[in-house]
Amino acid sequence: MKKKLVSCLISFTLLSSLSTPLLAKAQENTGDIKGSLVIAGGGIGTSNHEIYEKFLSLAGGKEKAKVGIIPAASTTLQSSEKFKEDLVKYGANSDSIKILPVSNHDFSDTQKDESTWKNQVNDKKLSRTIKGLTAVWFVGGDQTKIVDSLRQNNGSDSEALKAIWDIYRKGAVIGGTSAGAAIMSDVMITGGDSLGALKDSLENKENKHVSKNQRSQKEYEPLSIQKGLGFFQHGIIDQHMDERARLGRLAVAAYTSERDKEKNFAYGVDEDTAMVVNNKDQKIEVVGRSGVAVLDMSKAELVSNQKARSGLENIKVSYLSPGDKINYHLKSFEFPKERVETKGFEYYSFNALPATGVFTPYGRLKAYLSYSLVDNESMKSAKSYVYDSKGSGYEIAFQKDNDTNGYWRYTDGQKDDYSIVNVKMDITPKTFKFQPDRKTSLTYKKPTFSSSESPAYDSIKGNLLIAGGALGSSNSSVYNKFINLAGGKQAKIGIVPAASTKFDSSNQFKSDLIKYGVKAENIEILPISNHDFKGTSENESTWKTNMNSDKLAQKVKGLTGIWFVGGDQTLITGSLRNENGSDSKVLQAIWHTYKNGAVLGGTSAGAAIMSNTMLAGGDSYGALSYGFTNTYDDMNQQEGGPAYLEKGLGFFQYGLVDQHFDNKARLGRLIATAYEKGNKNQLSYGIDEDTAMVVNNKEKQIEVVGRGGITLVDLAKVQANDKFPSDYKNILISCITPGDKVNLTTKEIVINPAKTSTRKNEYYSEKVGPNTGLFSPHGVLRKFLAYDLVDNAQSKEIKSYAFNQNKGFELTFRKSAESNGYWAYTDGQKDDYSIVKVALDIKPIDVDIR
C-alpha cells in the first residue's frame, strides 16, 4: 500500500509542477560532518584496489581501521564474509573487522535465525561497538531491508543508526555498494527501470504501479522511492547505472522528487566504480574503473503532447571518470591536468548511427556520447530510443550545447578514457511500428574479394594470441600468457609497429613486457612500415623496402615471439606484402618462426590480420544493409558503412576473426562476412576488448584469456533468403569467457568446470521487452543474452532492433534445443556467464516512428 501511495504521489506532483518536498529529509540538522562516504555502484571486483585502498585509507589506514559490515541487504552472509576477506587481503586486521548483527530477516546460509537481530538495533552493546568503529560498510542486495533494519516501526532512528551518524559526524567513513549505495541519499530509489519510470510518471493516465512481486508480469518496472538514510545530503544517488541503463529513471526521480533540484546534481554510479564524498572540502572524487553520470535538472521542463503523454527537456548530462572531481556545492567539475579537451580538437569524424540496440557501436551511454558525439566533429546531435513490445516509448535526443565539452586521456596503458560535460538531453514520447520489409530500397552488394589459402597448418608448432583491442597494461593474464608462450622471461620478442601512425603503442607494449619480466635487451621494435610516423625525425616510410631485407628477415627468424600493435590493419598487410600480393622475405621469415614454435600475437588491427579473409571496415548495420564495398576510407570505413575485406596474413585458418567485438557491436558484420566468404563448417570468432583468444595449434584448441569474452558464430544450419539479402534464420550464437575452451575442428565447447548450468535452474523469471538502445539494461550482447534469455525462466525469445531512419532489422534471439547458460562468480562477486547455442533470426523491416 505504501509503495502504491508513493507512486501516485510521484505522478500527481509531477503533473502539478512540484512545489513541495515529496519525502522529508532523513536528518534535517546534519551539523558539521567530518566523515566521508564511499558510494559504490555495485559489482566491485576484488582486484579493484583503488576502491578498497581508498576506503581503508579513509578508515584510518590498514593498521588502524576498525570496520563494521552491515549485512542486512543480502539474503546470505556470503557477501559480507567476502568483503571482510577482501579487506584482509588489502592489509586490514581481521580482528578489527566485524559483521554487525543488523538484519530484519533470516539468512539462508547459516544455522541461526538472524531475524531476531531486528530487536537488537536498540541494544546498548551494539551501539557501543559501532561507536568504536572508524568505518561502516553496507553490502548489496535489497536497500529496503537496510532501512527497515535500522529504523523503528514509527520511522524514527534506532540507537544503532544514531551511533552510525555519531561516528560519521566525528570522522568515520560510511561506505556501501549497490543497495548500500542507494540508501545514502534522502530520496532512496527502491525499484524501477528507465522505461517504467518514464511511462509510469510521465503519462497522464490512471496510475498502474505494481509491486516487485508483480514485476515478472510486466516488461518494465515503474519507479518506486522511499526515505533513505540521508548520509549524502546533496542529491539523489542511483547505482548499477551503466549496466542497467538507469539514466532515465534517475532523471524522473530527480525531477519528481528533489525539492531543491536547482541546487543539487543527481548522481548515477557505474558498477566497479565509487564516488568518494569529502564533506569537509564539499567535493566528490570518482574512483574505480568506469564513471559517474551526473544530471543537472535545474532547467528541466515537462513537455506534453496532444495525446496526453509527457516528456522532459533541457536536462544536462555529464559523465565523470576516475580521477575527476565534482564540487557539489558550486556544481562544478575538476579534471586532471593530463586530460585533453576535445572541443575544437575532435579526433573522430564519422556519421554515427542512432543507438538502437545490441548492434549499435559504442552502445553504452558513456562510450556512445564520447565517440559518437562529443569527440566527433561530424556530429552535432545523436539519438537513442526506448519502447515496449507494443511500440510505446520515447526518443532520447542528445545534443551538443555551447558548454558541451569532452576531456580525453589514456588510462591503463592505451585505453581511451573520456569525461563528458553538459550534453543536452531531451526525452520525447514516440510510437514505433515495425513491419516486414517487402521491397527493400537498399542496394546490397556482394563481395568481389577472394582470398587464397595460406600454407598448410599441420606443420605449425607455434601458437597465436589474438587480442580484441584496448588491452590494459594491468591485464596480467594476457601478458603472462604471451610471455610464457614465447619462452618465458628469456623470450626474444619483436614488435611490428606498422599499423599505427606513431610509436606510442609500440613503446607502451615494450614497457609492459619489461614490467612483466622480459629483459629490455631482448625486445626490439622492428623497422617495418610503409608510412612515416608522427613525432620522429626519421622518415619511416623508407622502411617499406625493409620487407625484403635479408638482414631483417634473419633477425626475425631468431625471435620467439612477434607482436603486431593496433591501428589500421591495411597498413600491416601493406608493409609485409609485395606490390604483386606475394609474401615479402620478412613475412616468409615470420611464417618460418611461427612454424618452428614462436608465438604470434596482436591486438585490434594486429588481430584482424590473423585470418585469411581480413575484416578491415564497416559496421553491423552497414554490412547487413549494403553488403560490401571495394573502396577503403580509413576512419570512416572503420567506424561504419558496408564491410570492406582484404587478404589477411592467414596465420589462423580455422575461421574468421573480428575484434573490438563488444564495444563496436560487430556481430552483424561478422555474420554477413561469414555467410558470404566463410566456411560454414567452421566457426567465426568475435573477440572482445581487453580479451585474447589463445590458439593452441598442436591441440587444435582455443582458450579465452583476459577480461571479456569471445562470441562464436555458427552458420552450419543457417537458412537464408536468396531473393532478399540479410534475411537469416537459425544462426547459432555462443559466448564464452575466460577459462572456456573450443575445439577448432569439432567445434565442441568446453565450459570452465567452475560454472554451473542455468538450464532448468534459471535465477530470473521476468517478462522482458526489446533491447532498444542506451536506456535498455544489459546493452552488451553477452549480458543481454545472459540475463534476459538463458538465465530467465520466462523468456523463450528476446528481441532487439537495428535501424536508421525507416529501414532496419529485427533480431530475434531464441532458446534452441541445445541452448544453455553457465554461471559463476568471478573477481569477487561479479556475475560471469557463458552462453551456448542461442538461435538468432534476422529479418529486414520497415520502421515508422511517430
mmCIF file of C-alpha atoms in Angstrom, residues 194-502:
data_model
loop_
_atom_site.group_PDB
_atom_site.id
_atom_site.type_symbol
_atom_site.label_atom_id
_atom_site.label_comp_id
_atom_site.label_asym_id
_atom_site.label_seq_id
_atom_site.Cartn_x
_atom_site.Cartn_y
_atom_site.Cartn_z
ATOM 1 C CA SER A 194 14.147 3.735 -17.260
ATOM 2 C CA LEU A 195 11.167 2.830 -19.436
ATOM 3 C CA GLY A 196 8.989 2.086 -16.435
ATOM 4 C CA ALA A 197 9.884 5.344 -14.736
ATOM 5 C CA LEU A 198 9.110 7.348 -17.871
ATOM 6 C CA LYS A 199 5.839 5.600 -18.683
ATOM 7 C CA ASP A 200 4.512 5.476 -15.139
ATOM 8 C CA SER A 201 5.371 9.042 -14.177
ATOM 9 C CA LEU A 202 5.183 10.997 -17.437
ATOM 10 C CA GLU A 203 1.970 9.647 -18.917
ATOM 11 C CA ASN A 204 -1.271 11.346 -17.838
ATOM 12 C CA LYS A 205 -3.287 8.241 -17.079
ATOM 13 C CA GLU A 206 -4.557 6.280 -14.152
ATOM 14 C CA ASN A 207 -1.571 5.089 -12.177
ATOM 15 C CA LYS A 208 -0.858 1.411 -12.655
ATOM 16 C CA HIS A 209 2.029 0.897 -10.306
ATOM 17 C CA VAL A 210 2.887 -2.669 -9.441
ATOM 18 C CA SER A 211 4.859 -4.127 -6.574
ATOM 19 C CA LYS A 212 8.071 -6.085 -7.033
ATOM 20 C CA ASN A 213 6.317 -9.451 -6.739
ATOM 21 C CA GLN A 214 4.221 -8.436 -9.763
ATOM 22 C CA ARG A 215 7.304 -7.358 -11.751
ATOM 23 C CA SER A 216 7.526 -10.711 -13.534
ATOM 24 C CA GLN A 217 4.285 -9.996 -15.407
ATOM 25 C CA LYS A 218 5.411 -6.685 -16.937
ATOM 26 C CA GLU A 219 8.089 -5.768 -19.459
ATOM 27 C CA TYR A 220 9.105 -2.771 -17.413
ATOM 28 C CA GLU A 221 9.037 -1.696 -13.776
ATOM 29 C CA PRO A 222 7.690 1.686 -12.657
ATOM 30 C CA LEU A 223 9.747 3.919 -10.390
ATOM 31 C CA SER A 224 9.375 3.460 -6.644
ATOM 32 C CA ILE A 225 11.064 5.504 -3.941
ATOM 33 C CA GLN A 226 11.294 5.575 -0.161
ATOM 34 C CA LYS A 227 13.055 7.546 2.515
ATOM 35 C CA GLY A 228 16.772 6.765 2.622
ATOM 36 C CA LEU A 229 19.286 7.160 5.434
ATOM 37 C CA GLY A 230 20.471 10.528 4.123
ATOM 38 C CA PHE A 231 24.216 10.335 4.743
ATOM 39 C CA PHE A 232 24.614 12.210 1.440
ATOM 40 C CA GLN A 233 22.540 15.399 1.609
ATOM 41 C CA HIS A 234 23.290 16.869 -1.816
ATOM 42 C CA GLY A 235 21.273 14.962 -4.391
ATOM 43 C CA ILE A 236 19.817 11.584 -5.325
ATOM 44 C CA ILE A 237 22.061 8.539 -5.750
ATOM 45 C CA ASP A 238 21.422 5.678 -8.178
ATOM 46 C CA GLN A 239 23.625 2.644 -8.841
ATOM 47 C CA HIS A 240 24.359 -0.023 -11.483
ATOM 48 C CA MET A 241 23.994 2.982 -13.797
ATOM 49 C CA ASP A 242 25.715 1.736 -16.961
ATOM 50 C CA GLU A 243 24.889 -1.967 -16.810
ATOM 51 C CA ARG A 244 21.203 -1.438 -16.003
ATOM 52 C CA ALA A 245 20.811 1.744 -18.084
ATOM 53 C CA ARG A 246 19.164 3.738 -15.310
ATOM 54 C CA LEU A 247 19.689 7.272 -16.588
ATOM 55 C CA GLY A 248 16.006 7.618 -17.454
ATOM 56 C CA ARG A 249 14.812 6.529 -14.043
ATOM 57 C CA LEU A 250 17.323 8.821 -12.336
ATOM 58 C CA ALA A 251 16.102 11.762 -14.411
ATOM 59 C CA VAL A 252 12.476 11.088 -13.483
ATOM 60 C CA ALA A 253 13.337 10.538 -9.815
ATOM 61 C CA ALA A 254 15.314 13.766 -9.699
ATOM 62 C CA TYR A 255 12.611 15.768 -11.456
ATOM 63 C CA THR A 256 9.754 14.443 -9.371
ATOM 64 C CA SER A 257 11.389 14.035 -6.000
ATOM 65 C CA GLU A 258 14.149 16.546 -5.473
ATOM 66 C CA ARG A 259 12.685 19.565 -3.693
ATOM 67 C CA ASP A 260 15.791 21.639 -4.379
ATOM 68 C CA LYS A 261 16.865 20.266 -7.759
ATOM 69 C CA GLU A 262 18.036 23.731 -8.746
ATOM 70 C CA LYS A 263 20.762 23.380 -6.115
ATOM 71 C CA ASN A 264 21.757 19.747 -6.483
ATOM 72 C CA PHE A 265 23.002 17.362 -9.104
ATOM 73 C CA ALA A 266 21.677 13.784 -9.313
ATOM 74 C CA TYR A 267 24.286 11.014 -9.483
ATOM 75 C CA GLY A 268 24.335 7.608 -11.158
ATOM 76 C CA VAL A 269 27.289 5.432 -10.183
ATOM 77 C CA ASP A 270 28.541 2.735 -12.566
ATOM 78 C CA GLU A 271 29.477 -0.763 -11.490
ATOM 79 C CA ASP A 272 33.030 -1.328 -10.214
ATOM 80 C CA THR A 273 33.198 2.427 -9.524
ATOM 81 C CA ALA A 274 32.730 4.657 -6.491
ATOM 82 C CA MET A 275 32.064 8.311 -5.776
ATOM 83 C CA VAL A 276 34.078 9.330 -2.726
ATOM 84 C CA VAL A 277 32.464 12.220 -0.852
ATOM 85 C CA ASN A 278 34.678 14.576 1.160
ATOM 86 C CA ASN A 279 32.258 16.568 3.314
ATOM 87 C CA LYS A 280 34.933 18.939 4.559
ATOM 88 C CA ASP A 281 36.002 20.036 1.062
ATOM 89 C CA GLN A 282 32.492 19.633 -0.373
ATOM 90 C CA LYS A 283 33.925 17.564 -3.217
ATOM 91 C CA ILE A 284 33.352 14.181 -4.792
ATOM 92 C CA GLU A 285 36.142 12.161 -6.414
ATOM 93 C CA VAL A 286 35.459 9.372 -8.902
ATOM 94 C CA VAL A 287 37.419 6.203 -8.122
ATOM 95 C CA GLY A 288 37.459 2.799 -9.853
ATOM 96 C CA ARG A 289 37.035 1.525 -13.389
ATOM 97 C CA SER A 290 34.119 3.262 -15.089
ATOM 98 C CA GLY A 291 32.295 6.503 -14.306
ATOM 99 C CA VAL A 292 29.598 8.522 -12.596
ATOM 100 C CA ALA A 293 26.709 10.031 -14.561
ATOM 101 C CA VAL A 294 25.747 13.499 -13.316
ATOM 102 C CA LEU A 295 22.391 15.066 -14.123
ATOM 103 C CA ASP A 296 21.681 18.770 -13.881
ATOM 104 C CA MET A 297 17.881 19.100 -13.705
ATOM 105 C CA SER A 298 17.843 22.807 -12.817
ATOM 106 C CA LYS A 299 16.404 23.842 -16.198
ATOM 107 C CA ALA A 300 14.485 20.663 -16.980
ATOM 108 C CA GLU A 301 10.938 21.163 -18.173
ATOM 109 C CA LEU A 302 7.916 18.917 -18.516
ATOM 110 C CA VAL A 303 6.553 18.984 -22.074
ATOM 111 C CA SER A 304 3.229 17.377 -23.020
ATOM 112 C CA ASN A 305 1.876 16.433 -26.423
ATOM 113 C CA GLN A 306 -1.676 16.245 -27.702
ATOM 114 C CA LYS A 307 -2.050 12.606 -26.687
ATOM 115 C CA ALA A 308 -1.565 13.443 -23.001
ATOM 116 C CA ARG A 309 1.903 11.913 -22.951
ATOM 117 C CA SER A 310 4.737 13.926 -21.496
ATOM 118 C CA GLY A 311 8.468 14.208 -21.945
ATOM 119 C CA LEU A 312 11.339 16.020 -20.291
ATOM 120 C CA GLU A 313 13.529 18.627 -21.961
ATOM 121 C CA ASN A 314 16.663 20.613 -21.153
ATOM 122 C CA ILE A 315 18.359 18.023 -18.985
ATOM 123 C CA LYS A 316 22.143 18.365 -18.871
ATOM 124 C CA VAL A 317 24.099 15.092 -18.781
ATOM 125 C CA SER A 318 27.728 14.865 -17.709
ATOM 126 C CA TYR A 319 29.819 11.740 -17.256
ATOM 127 C CA LEU A 320 32.826 11.820 -14.948
ATOM 128 C CA SER A 321 35.713 9.335 -14.977
ATOM 129 C CA PRO A 322 38.230 8.131 -12.378
ATOM 130 C CA GLY A 323 40.379 10.993 -11.125
ATOM 131 C CA ASP A 324 37.743 13.650 -11.851
ATOM 132 C CA LYS A 325 36.235 15.706 -9.044
ATOM 133 C CA ILE A 326 32.869 17.364 -8.518
ATOM 134 C CA ASN A 327 32.313 20.365 -6.280
ATOM 135 C CA TYR A 328 28.740 19.588 -5.294
ATOM 136 C CA HIS A 329 28.236 22.961 -3.606
ATOM 137 C CA LEU A 330 29.337 25.013 -6.636
ATOM 138 C CA LYS A 331 28.064 22.404 -9.145
ATOM 139 C CA SER A 332 31.400 22.484 -10.982
ATOM 140 C CA PHE A 333 33.908 19.911 -12.222
ATOM 141 C CA GLU A 334 37.672 19.491 -11.930
ATOM 142 C CA PHE A 335 39.749 17.337 -14.271
ATOM 143 C CA PRO A 336 43.329 16.023 -14.008
ATOM 144 C CA LYS A 337 45.740 18.243 -15.916
ATOM 145 C CA GLU A 338 46.727 15.417 -18.257
ATOM 146 C CA ARG A 339 43.227 15.323 -19.751
ATOM 147 C CA VAL A 340 42.940 16.998 -23.163
ATOM 148 C CA GLU A 341 39.857 18.959 -24.216
ATOM 149 C CA THR A 342 38.079 17.606 -27.287
ATOM 150 C CA LYS A 343 36.122 20.745 -28.217
ATOM 151 C CA GLY A 344 37.657 22.113 -31.392
ATOM 152 C CA PHE A 345 40.115 19.204 -31.494
ATOM 153 C CA GLU A 346 37.765 16.280 -32.122
ATOM 154 C CA TYR A 347 39.610 13.117 -33.128
ATOM 155 C CA TYR A 348 36.752 11.373 -34.963
ATOM 156 C CA SER A 349 34.774 12.394 -37.997
ATOM 157 C CA PHE A 350 32.145 9.847 -38.989
ATOM 158 C CA ASN A 351 28.384 9.668 -39.318
ATOM 159 C CA ALA A 352 27.294 7.860 -36.161
ATOM 160 C CA LEU A 353 24.106 5.840 -36.367
ATOM 161 C CA PRO A 354 21.387 6.216 -33.728
ATOM 162 C CA ALA A 355 21.734 3.905 -30.741
ATOM 163 C CA THR A 356 19.004 1.346 -31.401
ATOM 164 C CA GLY A 357 20.036 -1.930 -29.738
ATOM 165 C CA VAL A 358 22.755 -4.553 -29.411
ATOM 166 C CA PHE A 359 24.064 -3.918 -32.960
ATOM 167 C CA THR A 360 24.930 -0.291 -32.093
ATOM 168 C CA PRO A 361 28.658 0.575 -31.984
ATOM 169 C CA TYR A 362 29.605 2.108 -28.628
ATOM 170 C CA GLY A 363 26.179 1.066 -27.367
ATOM 171 C CA ARG A 364 26.704 2.002 -23.726
ATOM 172 C CA LEU A 365 25.911 5.546 -22.653
ATOM 173 C CA LYS A 366 29.374 6.838 -21.799
ATOM 174 C CA ALA A 367 31.048 5.299 -24.852
ATOM 175 C CA TYR A 368 28.281 6.409 -27.192
ATOM 176 C CA LEU A 369 28.376 10.026 -26.035
ATOM 177 C CA SER A 370 32.184 10.007 -26.242
ATOM 178 C CA TYR A 371 32.852 8.502 -29.665
ATOM 179 C CA SER A 372 29.592 9.195 -31.482
ATOM 180 C CA LEU A 373 29.001 12.762 -30.319
ATOM 181 C CA VAL A 374 31.422 14.720 -28.130
ATOM 182 C CA ASP A 375 34.713 13.657 -29.777
ATOM 183 C CA ASN A 376 33.176 13.507 -33.256
ATOM 184 C CA GLU A 377 33.340 16.678 -35.334
ATOM 185 C CA SER A 378 30.754 15.341 -37.800
ATOM 186 C CA MET A 379 28.015 15.060 -35.190
ATOM 187 C CA LYS A 380 26.007 17.819 -33.528
ATOM 188 C CA SER A 381 23.298 15.533 -32.188
ATOM 189 C CA ALA A 382 22.570 11.847 -31.759
ATOM 190 C CA LYS A 383 19.538 9.774 -30.825
ATOM 191 C CA SER A 384 18.523 6.651 -28.988
ATOM 192 C CA TYR A 385 15.181 5.076 -28.173
ATOM 193 C CA VAL A 386 13.332 3.064 -25.555
ATOM 194 C CA TYR A 387 9.962 1.323 -26.013
ATOM 195 C CA ASP A 388 7.965 -1.759 -25.114
ATOM 196 C CA SER A 389 6.987 -4.634 -27.407
ATOM 197 C CA LYS A 390 3.831 -2.751 -28.400
ATOM 198 C CA GLY A 391 5.920 0.165 -29.672
ATOM 199 C CA SER A 392 5.026 2.677 -26.963
ATOM 200 C CA GLY A 393 8.075 4.590 -25.802
ATOM 201 C CA TYR A 394 10.398 7.558 -26.148
ATOM 202 C CA GLU A 395 13.058 9.134 -28.291
ATOM 203 C CA ILE A 396 16.144 10.308 -26.402
ATOM 204 C CA ALA A 397 17.927 13.128 -28.213
ATOM 205 C CA PHE A 398 21.441 14.157 -27.192
ATOM 206 C CA GLN A 399 22.786 17.463 -28.457
ATOM 207 C CA LYS A 400 25.987 19.468 -28.230
ATOM 208 C CA ASP A 401 25.373 22.782 -26.477
ATOM 209 C CA ASN A 402 27.568 25.841 -26.068
ATOM 210 C CA ASP A 403 29.016 24.471 -22.830
ATOM 211 C CA THR A 404 29.372 20.865 -24.031
ATOM 212 C CA ASN A 405 32.917 19.543 -23.855
ATOM 213 C CA GLY A 406 34.887 16.351 -23.593
ATOM 214 C CA TYR A 407 38.145 15.519 -21.834
ATOM 215 C CA TRP A 408 40.318 12.628 -23.019
ATOM 216 C CA ARG A 409 43.379 10.732 -21.871
ATOM 217 C CA TYR A 410 44.836 7.257 -21.991
ATOM 218 C CA THR A 411 44.401 5.012 -18.986
ATOM 219 C CA ASP A 412 45.817 1.583 -18.091
ATOM 220 C CA GLY A 413 48.239 1.692 -20.989
ATOM 221 C CA GLN A 414 46.446 2.894 -24.097
ATOM 222 C CA LYS A 415 42.770 2.624 -23.302
ATOM 223 C CA ASP A 416 40.686 5.670 -24.198
ATOM 224 C CA ASP A 417 39.261 7.380 -21.127
ATOM 225 C CA TYR A 418 36.682 10.143 -21.573
ATOM 226 C CA SER A 419 34.941 12.648 -19.346
ATOM 227 C CA ILE A 420 31.906 14.462 -20.758
ATOM 228 C CA VAL A 421 30.208 17.639 -19.574
ATOM 229 C CA ASN A 422 26.889 19.294 -20.375
ATOM 230 C CA VAL A 423 25.350 17.267 -23.163
ATOM 231 C CA LYS A 424 21.735 18.400 -23.582
ATOM 232 C CA MET A 425 19.186 15.593 -23.332
ATOM 233 C CA ASP A 426 15.513 15.725 -24.373
ATOM 234 C CA ILE A 427 13.102 12.835 -23.859
ATOM 235 C CA THR A 428 10.087 12.867 -26.198
ATOM 236 C CA PRO A 429 7.203 10.361 -26.344
ATOM 237 C CA LYS A 430 7.009 8.392 -29.591
ATOM 238 C CA THR A 431 5.307 5.339 -31.017
ATOM 239 C CA PHE A 432 7.206 2.754 -33.037
ATOM 240 C CA LYS A 433 5.889 0.382 -35.657
ATOM 241 C CA PHE A 434 7.950 -2.375 -37.253
ATOM 242 C CA GLN A 435 6.751 -4.295 -40.298
ATOM 243 C CA PRO A 436 8.492 -6.801 -42.584
ATOM 244 C CA ASP A 437 10.346 -5.123 -45.438
ATOM 245 C CA ARG A 438 8.704 -6.498 -48.564
ATOM 246 C CA LYS A 439 10.657 -4.472 -51.104
ATOM 247 C CA THR A 440 13.901 -3.005 -49.893
ATOM 248 C CA SER A 441 15.251 0.199 -51.401
ATOM 249 C CA LEU A 442 18.726 -0.570 -50.070
ATOM 250 C CA THR A 443 21.399 -1.610 -52.553
ATOM 251 C CA TYR A 444 23.135 -4.718 -51.225
ATOM 252 C CA LYS A 445 26.376 -5.627 -52.986
ATOM 253 C CA LYS A 446 28.007 -8.997 -52.663
ATOM 254 C CA PRO A 447 31.786 -9.093 -52.070
ATOM 255 C CA THR A 448 34.025 -9.443 -55.108
ATOM 256 C CA PHE A 449 37.033 -10.148 -52.904
ATOM 257 C CA SER A 450 38.618 -13.613 -52.946
ATOM 258 C CA SER A 451 41.387 -14.896 -50.726
ATOM 259 C CA SER A 452 43.622 -17.856 -51.464
ATOM 260 C CA GLU A 453 44.538 -20.285 -48.717
ATOM 261 C CA SER A 454 47.780 -19.833 -46.774
ATOM 262 C CA PRO A 455 50.349 -22.619 -46.197
ATOM 263 C CA ALA A 456 49.191 -25.907 -44.644
ATOM 264 C CA TYR A 457 48.536 -25.728 -40.949
ATOM 265 C CA ASP A 458 49.528 -29.213 -39.785
ATOM 266 C CA SER A 459 53.248 -28.433 -39.697
ATOM 267 C CA ILE A 460 52.987 -25.444 -37.333
ATOM 268 C CA LYS A 461 54.463 -25.762 -33.839
ATOM 269 C CA GLY A 462 53.816 -22.168 -32.764
ATOM 270 C CA ASN A 463 50.735 -20.606 -31.207
ATOM 271 C CA LEU A 464 48.652 -17.454 -31.569
ATOM 272 C CA LEU A 465 47.465 -14.903 -29.057
ATOM 273 C CA ILE A 466 44.794 -12.759 -30.708
ATOM 274 C CA ALA A 467 43.614 -9.801 -28.586
ATOM 275 C CA GLY A 468 40.430 -7.866 -29.339
ATOM 276 C CA GLY A 469 41.886 -4.399 -28.714
ATOM 277 C CA ALA A 470 42.131 -1.954 -25.782
ATOM 278 C CA LEU A 471 44.479 -4.289 -23.954
ATOM 279 C CA GLY A 472 45.127 -2.908 -20.485
ATOM 280 C CA SER A 473 48.661 -2.794 -19.129
ATOM 281 C CA SER A 474 47.249 -4.320 -15.935
ATOM 282 C CA ASN A 475 45.820 -7.337 -17.780
ATOM 283 C CA SER A 476 48.380 -9.727 -16.341
ATOM 284 C CA SER A 477 46.690 -12.898 -17.620
ATOM 285 C CA VAL A 478 47.132 -11.864 -21.271
ATOM 286 C CA TYR A 479 50.688 -10.545 -20.904
ATOM 287 C CA ASN A 480 51.858 -13.537 -18.895
ATOM 288 C CA LYS A 481 50.285 -15.941 -21.387
ATOM 289 C CA PHE A 482 52.072 -14.277 -24.307
ATOM 290 C CA ILE A 483 55.402 -14.233 -22.469
ATOM 291 C CA ASN A 484 55.097 -17.876 -21.407
ATOM 292 C CA LEU A 485 54.280 -18.976 -24.952
ATOM 293 C CA ALA A 486 57.322 -17.013 -26.153
ATOM 294 C CA GLY A 487 59.613 -18.935 -23.819
ATOM 295 C CA GLY A 488 59.281 -17.122 -20.511
ATOM 296 C CA LYS A 489 61.289 -14.160 -19.298
ATOM 297 C CA GLN A 490 64.169 -15.094 -21.618
ATOM 298 C CA ALA A 491 61.885 -14.598 -24.613
ATOM 299 C CA LYS A 492 63.134 -12.675 -27.637
ATOM 300 C CA ILE A 493 60.316 -10.507 -28.909
ATOM 301 C CA GLY A 494 59.924 -8.324 -31.968
ATOM 302 C CA ILE A 495 57.207 -5.649 -32.109
ATOM 303 C CA VAL A 496 55.727 -4.730 -35.505
ATOM 304 C CA PRO A 497 54.628 -1.056 -35.334
ATOM 305 C CA ALA A 498 53.234 -0.826 -38.879
ATOM 306 C CA ALA A 499 49.510 -0.457 -38.021
ATOM 307 C CA SER A 500 49.982 2.742 -36.040
ATOM 308 C CA THR A 501 50.863 6.286 -37.115
ATOM 309 C CA LYS A 502 53.212 6.798 -34.161
#
